Amino acid sequence: MAEQTVVMYHNYDAEEMRALENDPNKKIISKKTEIYDTVHLLPLHLEPKPEFLMYRTTYVYINIKPKQSPRQDATSLLGRGQGPKTRGDTNEFISAFWVKGKPKCRKGYRYDFSRKMCRLIK
């Protein structure tokens, strides 16, 4: 990953600075804040008037990959045309129907309250 350097001025780029510092996909390696004289545009060595001061920050950062969950990593490794692997039979769950406010299932299935579906009895 290549390092990137960006210079931001406090008067103009305050929102961009906050966004860069809070971005989880960027790791800041170094941050240096300097006071500049706006009349001469040189680093400050004398005592100028406060209205002629400008603050600038130089950031050096690298972009990092966003972390994926283990499930996303497993599906990204599969080849094209292959879906994620499923456990069990595809007919393992079916939707329930309701009679008098209670869930009912087909013969051979029972209602699973945690999933709110009918599950195949094995």
mmCIF file of N, CA and C in Angstrom:
data_model
loop_
_atom_site.group_PDB
_atom_site.id
_atom_site.type_symbol
_atom_site.label_atom_id
_atom_site.label_comp_id
_atom_site.label_asym_id
_atom_site.label_seq_id
_atom_site.Cartn_x
_atom_site.Cartn_y
_atom_site.Cartn_z
ATOM 1 N N MET A 1 0.828 -1.168 0.000
ATOM 2 C CA MET A 1 0.000 0.000 0.000
ATOM 3 C C MET A 1 0.880 1.241 0.000
ATOM 4 N N ALA A 2 0.586 2.149 -0.898
ATOM 5 C CA ALA A 2 1.386 3.356 -1.031
ATOM 6 C C ALA A 2 0.911 4.424 -0.055
ATOM 7 N N GLU A 3 1.880 5.152 0.472
ATOM 8 C CA GLU A 3 1.545 6.260 1.364
ATOM 9 C C GLU A 3 1.041 7.433 0.540
ATOM 10 N N GLN A 4 0.080 8.139 1.089
ATOM 11 C CA GLN A 4 -0.446 9.333 0.433
ATOM 12 C C GLN A 4 -0.299 10.496 1.387
ATOM 13 N N THR A 5 0.054 11.655 0.833
ATOM 14 C CA THR A 5 0.240 12.858 1.634
ATOM 15 C C THR A 5 -0.772 13.895 1.186
ATOM 16 N N VAL A 6 -1.418 14.543 2.148
ATOM 17 C CA VAL A 6 -2.380 15.584 1.835
ATOM 18 C C VAL A 6 -2.181 16.727 2.825
ATOM 19 N N VAL A 7 -2.279 17.963 2.320
ATOM 20 C CA VAL A 7 -2.143 19.158 3.148
ATOM 21 C C VAL A 7 -3.507 19.821 3.217
ATOM 22 N N MET A 8 -3.972 20.094 4.439
ATOM 23 C CA MET A 8 -5.280 20.714 4.620
ATOM 24 C C MET A 8 -5.141 21.944 5.511
ATOM 25 N N TYR A 9 -5.878 22.982 5.141
ATOM 26 C CA TYR A 9 -5.861 24.234 5.891
ATOM 27 C C TYR A 9 -7.068 24.277 6.819
ATOM 28 N N HIS A 10 -6.836 24.651 8.078
ATOM 29 C CA HIS A 10 -7.883 24.617 9.096
ATOM 30 C C HIS A 10 -9.055 25.523 8.751
ATOM 31 N N ASN A 11 -8.804 26.654 8.106
ATOM 32 C CA ASN A 11 -9.882 27.602 7.804
ATOM 33 C C ASN A 11 -10.817 27.050 6.736
ATOM 34 N N TYR A 12 -10.298 26.278 5.793
ATOM 35 C CA TYR A 12 -11.076 25.870 4.631
ATOM 36 C C TYR A 12 -11.472 24.393 4.635
ATOM 37 N N ASP A 13 -10.635 23.543 5.174
ATOM 38 C CA ASP A 13 -10.824 22.091 5.037
ATOM 39 C C ASP A 13 -11.186 21.394 6.347
ATOM 40 N N ALA A 14 -11.906 22.056 7.237
ATOM 41 C CA ALA A 14 -12.198 21.461 8.550
ATOM 42 C C ALA A 14 -13.033 20.190 8.425
ATOM 43 N N GLU A 15 -14.037 20.183 7.549
ATOM 44 C CA GLU A 15 -14.883 18.998 7.390
ATOM 45 C C GLU A 15 -14.105 17.833 6.777
ATOM 46 N N GLU A 16 -13.260 18.126 5.781
ATOM 47 C CA GLU A 16 -12.456 17.074 5.162
ATOM 48 C C GLU A 16 -11.453 16.486 6.161
ATOM 49 N N MET A 17 -10.926 17.329 7.050
ATOM 50 C CA MET A 17 -9.985 16.845 8.063
ATOM 51 C C MET A 17 -10.689 15.883 9.017
ATOM 52 N N ARG A 18 -11.903 16.237 9.471
ATOM 53 C CA ARG A 18 -12.662 15.365 10.358
ATOM 54 C C ARG A 18 -12.995 14.048 9.670
ATOM 55 N N ALA A 19 -13.378 14.136 8.385
ATOM 56 C CA ALA A 19 -13.719 12.918 7.641
ATOM 57 C C ALA A 19 -12.499 12.006 7.499
ATOM 58 N N LEU A 20 -11.322 12.583 7.231
ATOM 59 C CA LEU A 20 -10.102 11.788 7.090
ATOM 60 C C LEU A 20 -9.722 11.131 8.419
ATOM 61 N N GLU A 21 -9.830 11.866 9.519
ATOM 62 C CA GLU A 21 -9.448 11.320 10.819
ATOM 63 C C GLU A 21 -10.404 10.238 11.297
ATOM 64 N N ASN A 22 -11.682 10.312 10.894
ATOM 65 C CA ASN A 22 -12.674 9.337 11.351
ATOM 66 C C ASN A 22 -12.921 8.208 10.359
ATOM 67 N N ASP A 23 -12.233 8.206 9.225
ATOM 68 C CA ASP A 23 -12.447 7.176 8.208
ATOM 69 C C ASP A 23 -11.794 5.862 8.651
ATOM 70 N N PRO A 24 -12.592 4.769 8.802
ATOM 71 C CA PRO A 24 -11.997 3.504 9.248
ATOM 72 C C PRO A 24 -11.145 2.822 8.175
ATOM 73 N N ASN A 25 -11.241 3.266 6.913
ATOM 74 C CA ASN A 25 -10.479 2.649 5.825
ATOM 75 C C ASN A 25 -9.147 3.357 5.576
ATOM 76 N N LYS A 26 -8.816 4.343 6.396
ATOM 77 C CA LYS A 26 -7.549 5.057 6.249
ATOM 78 C C LYS A 26 -6.814 5.026 7.581
ATOM 79 N N LYS A 27 -5.543 4.665 7.527
ATOM 80 C CA LYS A 27 -4.705 4.652 8.726
ATOM 81 C C LYS A 27 -3.714 5.801 8.616
ATOM 82 N N ILE A 28 -3.812 6.748 9.553
ATOM 83 C CA ILE A 28 -2.934 7.917 9.537
ATOM 84 C C ILE A 28 -1.593 7.524 10.151
ATOM 85 N N ILE A 29 -0.530 7.729 9.366
ATOM 86 C CA ILE A 29 0.819 7.392 9.814
ATOM 87 C C ILE A 29 1.434 8.563 10.568
ATOM 88 N N SER A 30 1.279 9.777 10.006
ATOM 89 C CA SER A 30 1.807 10.953 10.696
ATOM 90 C C SER A 30 0.898 12.146 10.445
ATOM 91 N N LYS A 31 0.914 13.062 11.414
ATOM 92 C CA LYS A 31 0.101 14.271 11.350
ATOM 93 C C LYS A 31 0.950 15.396 11.908
ATOM 94 N N LYS A 32 1.162 16.448 11.095
ATOM 95 C CA LYS A 32 2.009 17.555 11.523
ATOM 96 C C LYS A 32 1.257 18.862 11.300
ATOM 97 N N THR A 33 1.073 19.651 12.356
ATOM 98 C CA THR A 33 0.374 20.930 12.264
ATOM 99 C C THR A 33 1.402 22.045 12.342
ATOM 100 N N GLU A 34 1.275 23.017 11.415
ATOM 101 C CA GLU A 34 2.200 24.145 11.370
ATOM 102 C C GLU A 34 1.407 25.445 11.340
ATOM 103 N N ILE A 35 2.023 26.499 11.880
ATOM 104 C CA ILE A 35 1.437 27.833 11.817
ATOM 105 C C ILE A 35 2.175 28.588 10.722
ATOM 106 N N TYR A 36 1.398 29.188 9.805
ATOM 107 C CA TYR A 36 1.995 29.927 8.703
ATOM 108 C C TYR A 36 1.577 31.379 8.751
ATOM 109 N N ASP A 37 2.477 32.216 8.277
ATOM 110 C CA ASP A 37 2.196 33.637 8.115
ATOM 111 C C ASP A 37 1.537 33.796 6.747
ATOM 112 N N THR A 38 0.300 34.302 6.695
ATOM 113 C CA THR A 38 -0.415 34.388 5.415
ATOM 114 C C THR A 38 0.124 35.485 4.512
ATOM 115 N N VAL A 39 0.843 36.417 5.050
ATOM 116 C CA VAL A 39 1.408 37.492 4.223
ATOM 117 C C VAL A 39 2.581 36.964 3.420
ATOM 118 N N HIS A 40 3.489 36.235 4.068
ATOM 119 C CA HIS A 40 4.690 35.740 3.393
ATOM 120 C C HIS A 40 4.574 34.278 2.986
ATOM 121 N N LEU A 41 3.569 33.552 3.496
ATOM 122 C CA LEU A 41 3.378 32.116 3.249
ATOM 123 C C LEU A 41 4.625 31.302 3.586
ATOM 124 N N LEU A 42 5.246 31.678 4.675
ATOM 125 C CA LEU A 42 6.413 30.957 5.167
ATOM 126 C C LEU A 42 6.115 30.460 6.567
ATOM 127 N N PRO A 43 6.834 29.418 7.014
ATOM 128 C CA PRO A 43 6.642 29.000 8.405
ATOM 129 C C PRO A 43 6.927 30.161 9.353
ATOM 130 N N LEU A 44 6.242 30.136 10.459
ATOM 131 C CA LEU A 44 6.287 31.251 11.396
ATOM 132 C C LEU A 44 7.613 31.306 12.132
ATOM 133 N N HIS A 45 8.339 32.470 11.999
ATOM 134 C CA HIS A 45 9.511 32.636 12.835
ATOM 135 C C HIS A 45 9.438 33.924 13.630
ATOM 136 N N LEU A 46 8.661 34.882 13.177
ATOM 137 C CA LEU A 46 8.500 36.129 13.923
ATOM 138 C C LEU A 46 7.135 36.134 14.591
ATOM 139 N N GLU A 47 6.784 37.194 15.234
ATOM 140 C CA GLU A 47 5.500 37.303 15.921
ATOM 141 C C GLU A 47 4.559 38.181 15.100
ATOM 142 N N PRO A 48 3.846 37.613 14.108
ATOM 143 C CA PRO A 48 2.932 38.448 13.331
ATOM 144 C C PRO A 48 1.619 38.669 14.080
ATOM 145 N N LYS A 49 0.788 39.511 13.522
ATOM 146 C CA LYS A 49 -0.519 39.767 14.116
ATOM 147 C C LYS A 49 -1.385 38.516 13.963
ATOM 148 N N PRO A 50 -2.273 38.257 14.936
ATOM 149 C CA PRO A 50 -3.089 37.034 14.877
ATOM 150 C C PRO A 50 -3.971 36.925 13.637
ATOM 151 N N GLU A 51 -4.381 38.042 13.054
ATOM 152 C CA GLU A 51 -5.243 37.957 11.867
ATOM 153 C C GLU A 51 -4.486 37.485 10.628
ATOM 154 N N PHE A 52 -3.152 37.465 10.667
ATOM 155 C CA PHE A 52 -2.368 36.996 9.538
ATOM 156 C C PHE A 52 -1.900 35.543 9.704
ATOM 157 N N LEU A 53 -2.372 34.842 10.723
ATOM 158 C CA LEU A 53 -1.942 33.474 10.962
ATOM 159 C C LEU A 53 -2.845 32.479 10.242
ATOM 160 N N MET A 54 -2.251 31.397 9.773
ATOM 161 C CA MET A 54 -3.011 30.309 9.152
ATOM 162 C C MET A 54 -2.416 28.993 9.669
ATOM 163 N N TYR A 55 -3.302 28.069 10.024
ATOM 164 C CA TYR A 55 -2.872 26.752 10.496
ATOM 165 C C TYR A 55 -3.075 25.756 9.362
ATOM 166 N N ARG A 56 -2.073 24.932 9.146
ATOM 167 C CA ARG A 56 -2.234 23.866 8.165
ATOM 168 C C ARG A 56 -1.705 22.567 8.750
ATOM 169 N N THR A 57 -2.346 21.476 8.345
ATOM 170 C CA THR A 57 -1.965 20.156 8.839
ATOM 171 C C THR A 57 -1.604 19.275 7.658
ATOM 172 N N THR A 58 -0.483 18.581 7.775
ATOM 173 C CA THR A 58 -0.049 17.649 6.745
ATOM 174 C C THR A 58 -0.278 16.234 7.266
ATOM 175 N N TYR A 59 -1.074 15.470 6.522
ATOM 176 C CA TYR A 59 -1.374 14.089 6.886
ATOM 177 C C TYR A 59 -0.645 13.141 5.945
ATOM 178 N N VAL A 60 -0.070 12.090 6.482
ATOM 179 C CA VAL A 60 0.463 10.987 5.680
ATOM 180 C C VAL A 60 -0.327 9.759 6.111
ATOM 181 N N TYR A 61 -0.997 9.119 5.141
ATOM 182 C CA TYR A 61 -1.858 7.995 5.486
ATOM 183 C C TYR A 61 -1.790 6.922 4.413
ATOM 184 N N ILE A 62 -2.295 5.730 4.758
ATOM 185 C CA ILE A 62 -2.415 4.642 3.794
ATOM 186 C C ILE A 62 -3.856 4.156 3.822
ATOM 187 N N ASN A 63 -4.317 3.658 2.695
ATOM 188 C CA ASN A 63 -5.654 3.065 2.614
ATOM 189 C C ASN A 63 -5.549 1.610 3.033
ATOM 190 N N ILE A 64 -6.486 1.177 3.868
ATOM 191 C CA ILE A 64 -6.526 -0.218 4.284
ATOM 192 C C ILE A 64 -7.838 -0.820 3.826
ATOM 193 N N LYS A 65 -7.820 -2.136 3.629
ATOM 194 C CA LYS A 65 -9.030 -2.827 3.198
ATOM 195 C C LYS A 65 -10.008 -2.897 4.357
ATOM 196 N N PRO A 66 -11.296 -2.717 4.082
ATOM 197 C CA PRO A 66 -12.265 -2.894 5.163
ATOM 198 C C PRO A 66 -12.319 -4.360 5.569
ATOM 199 N N LYS A 67 -12.445 -4.596 6.864
ATOM 200 C CA LYS A 67 -12.497 -5.969 7.351
ATOM 201 C C LYS A 67 -13.851 -6.580 7.031
ATOM 202 N N GLN A 68 -13.807 -7.831 6.565
ATOM 203 C CA GLN A 68 -15.036 -8.554 6.248
ATOM 204 C C GLN A 68 -15.267 -9.613 7.308
ATOM 205 N N SER A 69 -16.518 -9.974 7.460
ATOM 206 C CA SER A 69 -16.841 -11.044 8.396
ATOM 207 C C SER A 69 -16.373 -12.365 7.793
ATOM 208 N N PRO A 70 -16.181 -13.400 8.607
ATOM 209 C CA PRO A 70 -15.742 -14.692 8.072
ATOM 210 C C PRO A 70 -16.697 -15.248 7.020
ATOM 211 N N ARG A 71 -17.977 -14.999 7.156
ATOM 212 C CA ARG A 71 -18.956 -15.484 6.174
ATOM 213 C C ARG A 71 -18.725 -14.801 4.823
ATOM 214 N N GLN A 72 -18.445 -13.504 4.822
ATOM 215 C CA GLN A 72 -18.181 -12.803 3.567
ATOM 216 C C GLN A 72 -16.885 -13.290 2.945
ATOM 217 N N ASP A 73 -15.877 -13.581 3.770
ATOM 218 C CA ASP A 73 -14.620 -14.096 3.233
ATOM 219 C C ASP A 73 -14.835 -15.438 2.554
ATOM 220 N N ALA A 74 -15.660 -16.304 3.143
ATOM 221 C CA ALA A 74 -15.904 -17.628 2.570
ATOM 222 C C ALA A 74 -16.639 -17.517 1.239
ATOM 223 N N THR A 75 -17.593 -16.613 1.147
ATOM 224 C CA THR A 75 -18.340 -16.486 -0.108
ATOM 225 C C THR A 75 -17.507 -15.792 -1.176
ATOM 226 N N SER A 76 -16.567 -14.923 -0.773
ATOM 227 C CA SER A 76 -15.750 -14.254 -1.782
ATOM 228 C C SER A 76 -14.723 -15.205 -2.389
ATOM 229 N N LEU A 77 -14.361 -16.276 -1.660
ATOM 230 C CA LEU A 77 -13.383 -17.232 -2.175
ATOM 231 C C LEU A 77 -13.994 -18.212 -3.173
ATOM 232 N N LEU A 78 -15.310 -18.348 -3.177
ATOM 233 C CA LEU A 78 -15.945 -19.282 -4.093
ATOM 234 C C LEU A 78 -15.815 -18.781 -5.528
ATOM 235 N N GLY A 79 -15.773 -19.714 -6.457
ATOM 236 C CA GLY A 79 -15.661 -19.339 -7.863
ATOM 237 C C GLY A 79 -16.976 -18.771 -8.388
ATOM 238 N N ARG A 80 -16.917 -18.260 -9.590
ATOM 239 C CA ARG A 80 -18.131 -17.718 -10.198
ATOM 240 C C ARG A 80 -19.126 -18.835 -10.465
ATOM 241 N N GLY A 81 -20.384 -18.510 -10.303
ATOM 242 C CA GLY A 81 -21.429 -19.480 -10.572
ATOM 243 C C GLY A 81 -21.755 -20.354 -9.378
ATOM 244 N N GLN A 82 -20.931 -20.308 -8.365
ATOM 245 C CA GLN A 82 -21.197 -21.086 -7.159
ATOM 246 C C GLN A 82 -21.756 -20.164 -6.096
ATOM 247 N N GLY A 83 -22.822 -20.589 -5.473
ATOM 248 C CA GLY A 83 -23.403 -19.818 -4.388
ATOM 249 C C GLY A 83 -22.817 -20.264 -3.067
ATOM 250 N N PRO A 84 -23.207 -19.606 -1.991
ATOM 251 C CA PRO A 84 -22.716 -20.062 -0.689
ATOM 252 C C PRO A 84 -23.289 -21.426 -0.347
ATOM 253 N N LYS A 85 -22.510 -22.219 0.370
ATOM 254 C CA LYS A 85 -22.952 -23.561 0.721
ATOM 255 C C LYS A 85 -24.043 -23.484 1.783
ATOM 256 N N THR A 86 -25.100 -24.268 1.607
ATOM 257 C CA THR A 86 -26.187 -24.292 2.575
ATOM 258 C C THR A 86 -26.146 -25.605 3.329
ATOM 259 N N ARG A 87 -26.624 -25.562 4.557
ATOM 260 C CA ARG A 87 -26.679 -26.780 5.351
ATOM 261 C C ARG A 87 -28.074 -27.366 5.242
ATOM 262 N N GLY A 88 -28.167 -28.649 5.164
ATOM 263 C CA GLY A 88 -29.461 -29.318 5.203
ATOM 264 C C GLY A 88 -30.197 -29.266 3.883
ATOM 265 N N ASP A 89 -31.396 -29.808 3.923
ATOM 266 C CA ASP A 89 -32.247 -29.883 2.745
ATOM 267 C C ASP A 89 -32.858 -28.516 2.468
ATOM 268 N N THR A 90 -33.145 -28.227 1.214
ATOM 269 C CA THR A 90 -33.750 -26.946 0.873
ATOM 270 C C THR A 90 -35.191 -26.878 1.348
ATOM 271 N N ASN A 91 -35.838 -28.028 1.583
ATOM 272 C CA ASN A 91 -37.212 -28.054 2.075
ATOM 273 C C ASN A 91 -37.270 -28.172 3.594
ATOM 274 N N GLU A 92 -36.186 -27.835 4.273
ATOM 275 C CA GLU A 92 -36.133 -27.979 5.719
ATOM 276 C C GLU A 92 -37.087 -27.011 6.418
ATOM 277 N N PHE A 93 -37.283 -25.807 5.848
ATOM 278 C CA PHE A 93 -38.178 -24.811 6.429
ATOM 279 C C PHE A 93 -39.268 -24.451 5.430
ATOM 280 N N ILE A 94 -40.487 -24.321 5.928
ATOM 281 C CA ILE A 94 -41.596 -23.803 5.130
ATOM 282 C C ILE A 94 -42.356 -22.813 5.999
ATOM 283 N N SER A 95 -43.116 -21.946 5.374
ATOM 284 C CA SER A 95 -43.855 -20.955 6.158
ATOM 285 C C SER A 95 -45.077 -21.605 6.800
ATOM 286 N N ALA A 96 -45.453 -21.058 7.941
ATOM 287 C CA ALA A 96 -46.588 -21.592 8.698
ATOM 288 C C ALA A 96 -47.878 -20.906 8.246
ATOM 289 N N PHE A 97 -48.999 -21.553 8.512
ATOM 290 C CA PHE A 97 -50.290 -20.892 8.322
ATOM 291 C C PHE A 97 -50.935 -20.768 9.697
ATOM 292 N N TRP A 98 -51.843 -19.828 9.832
ATOM 293 C CA TRP A 98 -52.380 -19.480 11.141
ATOM 294 C C TRP A 98 -53.865 -19.833 11.215
ATOM 295 N N VAL A 99 -54.248 -20.484 12.314
ATOM 296 C CA VAL A 99 -55.643 -20.824 12.577
ATOM 297 C C VAL A 99 -55.965 -20.343 13.986
ATOM 298 N N LYS A 100 -56.957 -19.473 14.081
ATOM 299 C CA LYS A 100 -57.402 -18.920 15.375
ATOM 300 C C LYS A 100 -56.230 -18.312 16.152
ATOM 301 N N GLY A 101 -55.354 -17.616 15.459
ATOM 302 C CA GLY A 101 -54.243 -16.926 16.103
ATOM 303 C C GLY A 101 -53.092 -17.813 16.528
ATOM 304 N N LYS A 102 -53.069 -19.083 16.095
ATOM 305 C CA LYS A 102 -51.985 -19.994 16.452
ATOM 306 C C LYS A 102 -51.339 -20.534 15.189
ATOM 307 N N PRO A 103 -50.010 -20.772 15.217
ATOM 308 C CA PRO A 103 -49.342 -21.289 14.026
ATOM 309 C C PRO A 103 -49.617 -22.777 13.831
ATOM 310 N N LYS A 104 -49.864 -23.164 12.596
ATOM 311 C CA LYS A 104 -50.070 -24.573 12.243
ATOM 312 C C LYS A 104 -49.099 -24.922 11.122
ATOM 313 N N CYS A 105 -48.698 -26.201 11.109
ATOM 314 C CA CYS A 105 -47.754 -26.662 10.097
ATOM 315 C C CYS A 105 -48.305 -27.902 9.406
ATOM 316 N N ARG A 106 -47.713 -28.200 8.239
ATOM 317 C CA ARG A 106 -48.051 -29.428 7.515
ATOM 318 C C ARG A 106 -47.613 -30.645 8.301
ATOM 319 N N LYS A 107 -48.104 -31.804 7.912
ATOM 320 C CA LYS A 107 -47.716 -33.049 8.564
ATOM 321 C C LYS A 107 -46.217 -33.276 8.343
ATOM 322 N N GLY A 108 -45.515 -33.637 9.400
ATOM 323 C CA GLY A 108 -44.074 -33.884 9.312
ATOM 324 C C GLY A 108 -43.244 -32.651 9.655
ATOM 325 N N TYR A 109 -43.912 -31.547 9.980
ATOM 326 C CA TYR A 109 -43.216 -30.313 10.333
ATOM 327 C C TYR A 109 -43.707 -29.849 11.703
ATOM 328 N N ARG A 110 -42.881 -29.095 12.412
ATOM 329 C CA ARG A 110 -43.301 -28.488 13.669
ATOM 330 C C ARG A 110 -42.906 -27.013 13.634
ATOM 331 N N TYR A 111 -43.606 -26.196 14.410
ATOM 332 C CA TYR A 111 -43.351 -24.753 14.407
ATOM 333 C C TYR A 111 -42.127 -24.435 15.257
ATOM 334 N N ASP A 112 -41.186 -23.712 14.670
ATOM 335 C CA ASP A 112 -39.975 -23.275 15.367
ATOM 336 C C ASP A 112 -40.175 -21.806 15.736
ATOM 337 N N PHE A 113 -40.356 -21.522 17.036
ATOM 338 C CA PHE A 113 -40.687 -20.178 17.474
ATOM 339 C C PHE A 113 -39.527 -19.204 17.283
ATOM 340 N N SER A 114 -38.301 -19.684 17.364
ATOM 341 C CA SER A 114 -37.159 -18.775 17.208
ATOM 342 C C SER A 114 -37.030 -18.291 15.765
ATOM 343 N N ARG A 115 -37.321 -19.142 14.799
ATOM 344 C CA ARG A 115 -37.230 -18.752 13.386
ATOM 345 C C ARG A 115 -38.566 -18.317 12.812
ATOM 346 N N LYS A 116 -39.649 -18.590 13.545
ATOM 347 C CA LYS A 116 -41.003 -18.256 13.111
ATOM 348 C C LYS A 116 -41.348 -18.914 11.783
ATOM 349 N N MET A 117 -40.948 -20.175 11.646
ATOM 350 C CA MET A 117 -41.237 -20.976 10.460
ATOM 351 C C MET A 117 -41.449 -22.418 10.884
ATOM 352 N N CYS A 118 -42.005 -23.221 9.973
ATOM 353 C CA CYS A 118 -42.179 -24.652 10.235
ATOM 354 C C CYS A 118 -40.901 -25.383 9.845
ATOM 355 N N ARG A 119 -40.424 -26.235 10.742
ATOM 356 C CA ARG A 119 -39.176 -26.973 10.524
ATOM 357 C C ARG A 119 -39.499 -28.455 10.318
ATOM 358 N N LEU A 120 -38.764 -29.084 9.418
ATOM 359 C CA LEU A 120 -38.926 -30.492 9.133
ATOM 360 C C LEU A 120 -38.508 -31.330 10.339
ATOM 361 N N ILE A 121 -39.340 -32.307 10.729
ATOM 362 C CA ILE A 121 -39.006 -33.200 11.838
ATOM 363 C C ILE A 121 -38.171 -34.342 11.280
ATOM 364 N N LYS A 122 -37.009 -34.585 11.903
ATOM 365 C CA LYS A 122 -36.117 -35.649 11.403
ATOM 366 C C LYS A 122 -36.126 -36.819 12.331
#
